[in-house]
Amino acid sequence: MGEEITLTEISGTVEKITYLNSANSYTVATVVTKDENITVVGILPFLNEGDTAVFTGNYTFHPTYGQQFKAVEFKRIIPKNQADILKYLSAGAIKGIGPATARRILEKFGERSLEIIENNPEELANLRGISLEKARNIGAEYAKQFGIREIMLMLSKYGVGADRCLNIYRRFGQKSTEIIKSNPYTLCERGIDFPFETAEELALEFGFEKDSELRVSAGIEYVLTRNLSNGHTCLPRNKFVSVCSNLLECNESTVEICCDRLIDCFRIASKTIGKTEYLALPEYFSAEQYIAARLLSIKDNIDNTVKVHELEIENVENRLNIKFESLQKQAIFEAFENGILVLTGGPGTGKTTTLNAIIKLFESRDLKIELAAPTGRASKRMTELCGREAKTIHRLLEVEWGENDKRSFARNERNPLDCDVIIVDEASMIDALLFADLLKALKSSTRIIIVGDSDQLPSIGAGNILGDILSADVFPAIRLKKVFRQALKSKIVTNAHAIIDGETPDFSDKNSDCFFLHREDKYSAVNTVLELVSERLPSAYGIDPLTQIQILCPTKLMDTGTVNINNLMQEKLNPRKGNEPQLSFKGFYLRVGDKVMQIKNNYDLQYKKDNGEYGSGIFNGDVGFVTDIDIRGGIIKVRYDDKVATYFSEDMSQLELAYAITVHKSQGSEYDYVIIPLLDVPYKLKYRNLLYTAVTRAKKMLILVGDEAVWTAMAKNDRKTLRYTLLTEFIKEKSEYAFY
């Protein structure tokens, strides 16, 4: 792979299948061409030894296995003459046919052999040794192999890859093409991961009308699914119908009728609150319903005979040489007296100190405690602050990935976690589905302490767990407000609290850890950011611009967004030198030394630790540095702390430059020096929670660059990110849920 991926074709006969992953059909095969033997790798469903095929892809170089051909698709060539048919059948390509049976079939049917197997397999029963049942099984096996080929031929012109075609075949079987032609919107069912836009192209080809009920029903589910990325677990029906009508260019009455029918057949769920009806996808509706019922059950049934006494708290104070304020003490008492406690508060209010005291007191009773957080960065920070191991929720629940990256957990109702107390930090980052899975893995006697900052941004995934639980006002919740004297020395802390109170931040103290640099235009603002990172801060404080400074932007777009600043920052800190290798990808270059971020959980990505151990799993938000680029093989290596991960071409879409990252991506992390450009911020992002989240990421120094009017407007705008959810309502009405 050079700077651009070029595809080529090779053709040959499969001599040997050396590896096959039955879950996703990832295959390693030796293919004999007219010139050489080539190792072909890729997702190659139903490829068999003896197959003659054309493979499309590119040559790569594997560090262990050498040159390979990475196929992105293939087309099986059906044998034409009797010699090739005999070779094909004798190779065992079709289950139930060996060399002897293959010869008998050829002797009987000649060049019509494959046609008979495909269309009239019962005729095989006329041959000695083949029963009618076996003949039908042979026909079914052949149809299975060529069914995927039909799908690939139908969908390849729409850019649908072999892996997705395999997924479709597994869902619909031998009638896949027939089903697609009768209703292409069937492909949009959840679990197939098929774009609605592509289904629309197919429907246009097949002559579907715009007001077709099949089309409108699929569009309804598509709009609900698309809005999950905006954090909504449900949508108000009145607004939803209007949006669907505009998107699908059909009458609102048609949308209304389809909504009712989808509700009747349980493809979407409905909940009326007051005079407003809300529509939701069933899995999110059930998740929020389950969360409410499970929390209420724990609250009502926990063993409240475990008490903590004032003298014990005094002993902890003496050991830690501190004095708890009243709300901290109340939090400690509540943790023992209730099955559920929500502990929230801003920076400097003593959340960590309170948490450590609770942990010590639980440990003194020999209770088993687990610490968890939603991301790797957050769990690492929790480990450092609490002095004991914290795990990601996924790791704690022992995540397993099945076909099509479907998530499941080894820890669940049938195999619960063995702990008496679980403390979950950064709860504002947890989405509804993950929190439901966590609760399913807890014993009914397990206490839950939910910790977070309710003023920060909500989770990237759908739901508003921390905010909804607090809004319900049903469970004990302590919000620590007092900022301790030591924390008051930091202008970062005091300005963060000023922002939450809707007050204008104070940058007047030139000797503090918090600065504002006024810039009137985008060009000068961006240049100032570049100078601060590359020259001024490293020169003044002797710090590493790559590891100790982080630029946080409200948005990816605009001149002061991450895309533009990353490209400019790369040229400042890591310009190309001579003919050093670089890869062009997604509109930017990757070079050795670049700071990059993984933007998707990848539990299969391999890495090697410095101690020689191998493992897998690089997660959304992990930041590392490119250490090696292999142009020929299209391979890069990225160092994350004490491990180096290897990326092949198919994994590179999961990387972005990370000199600058969005505020949303910074959640759960802290950085020594933070620089925030605030000038051309889109109106929809000018709100308090976003500014507060950005400011609270800084530990040693915070620098804002731009226009005072922007951060003043953001501080005064208390409009929280609007999220439609049902959890608060479910909790309030104490809904009952059937546990399973």
Coordinates of N, CA and C in Angstrom, one line a residue, residues 14 62 68 101 117 130 174 193 199 244 254 256 262 337 341 401 471 543 575 578 622 697:
V14 N -7.7 -22.5 -5.7 CA -7.4 -22.7 -4.3 C -6.8 -24.1 -4.1
H62 N 3.1 -9.0 5.5 CA 2.9 -9.3 6.9 C 4.3 -9.5 7.6
Q68 N 1.5 -11.2 1.1 CA 0.2 -11.7 1.0 C -0.7 -10.9 0.1
T101 N -17.5 -40.5 -5.7 CA -18.9 -40.0 -6.0 C -18.8 -39.0 -7.1
I117 N -26.9 -30.7 -9.9 CA -26.8 -30.5 -8.4 C -27.5 -29.2 -8.0
I130 N -26.0 -43.0 -3.2 CA -26.6 -41.7 -2.9 C -28.1 -41.9 -2.7
Q174 N -30.9 -19.3 1.9 CA -30.8 -19.5 0.5 C -31.8 -18.5 -0.2
D193 N -26.6 -4.2 10.2 CA -25.8 -3.0 10.0 C -25.7 -2.6 8.5
A199 N -30.3 0.8 1.0 CA -31.6 0.1 0.8 C -32.5 1.0 -0.1
C244 N -40.0 12.3 10.1 CA -40.1 11.2 9.1 C -40.7 11.6 7.8
T254 N -49.5 8.7 6.5 CA -48.9 7.4 6.2 C -47.9 7.0 7.3
E256 N -48.1 8.0 10.5 CA -48.9 7.7 11.7 C -49.4 6.2 11.6
L262 N -46.2 -0.7 13.7 CA -45.0 -1.1 14.3 C -45.1 -1.3 15.8
E337 N -26.0 2.7 54.8 CA -27.4 2.5 55.2 C -28.3 2.2 54.0
L341 N -26.2 4.7 46.4 CA -25.8 6.1 46.8 C -25.3 6.8 45.5
W401 N -17.3 -11.1 22.2 CA -17.8 -10.6 20.9 C -18.1 -11.8 20.0
S471 N -32.5 13.3 38.6 CA -33.8 14.0 38.4 C -35.0 13.2 39.0
I543 N 8.5 21.7 29.2 CA 7.6 20.5 29.1 C 7.6 19.9 27.7
P575 N 6.7 17.6 10.8 CA 6.7 17.7 9.4 C 7.4 16.5 8.7
G578 N 12.4 14.8 4.2 CA 12.9 14.1 3.1 C 11.9 13.1 2.5
D622 N -8.2 6.0 23.5 CA -6.8 5.7 23.8 C -5.9 6.6 22.9
R697 N -10.7 19.6 32.6 CA -9.8 18.6 32.1 C -8.3 19.0 32.5

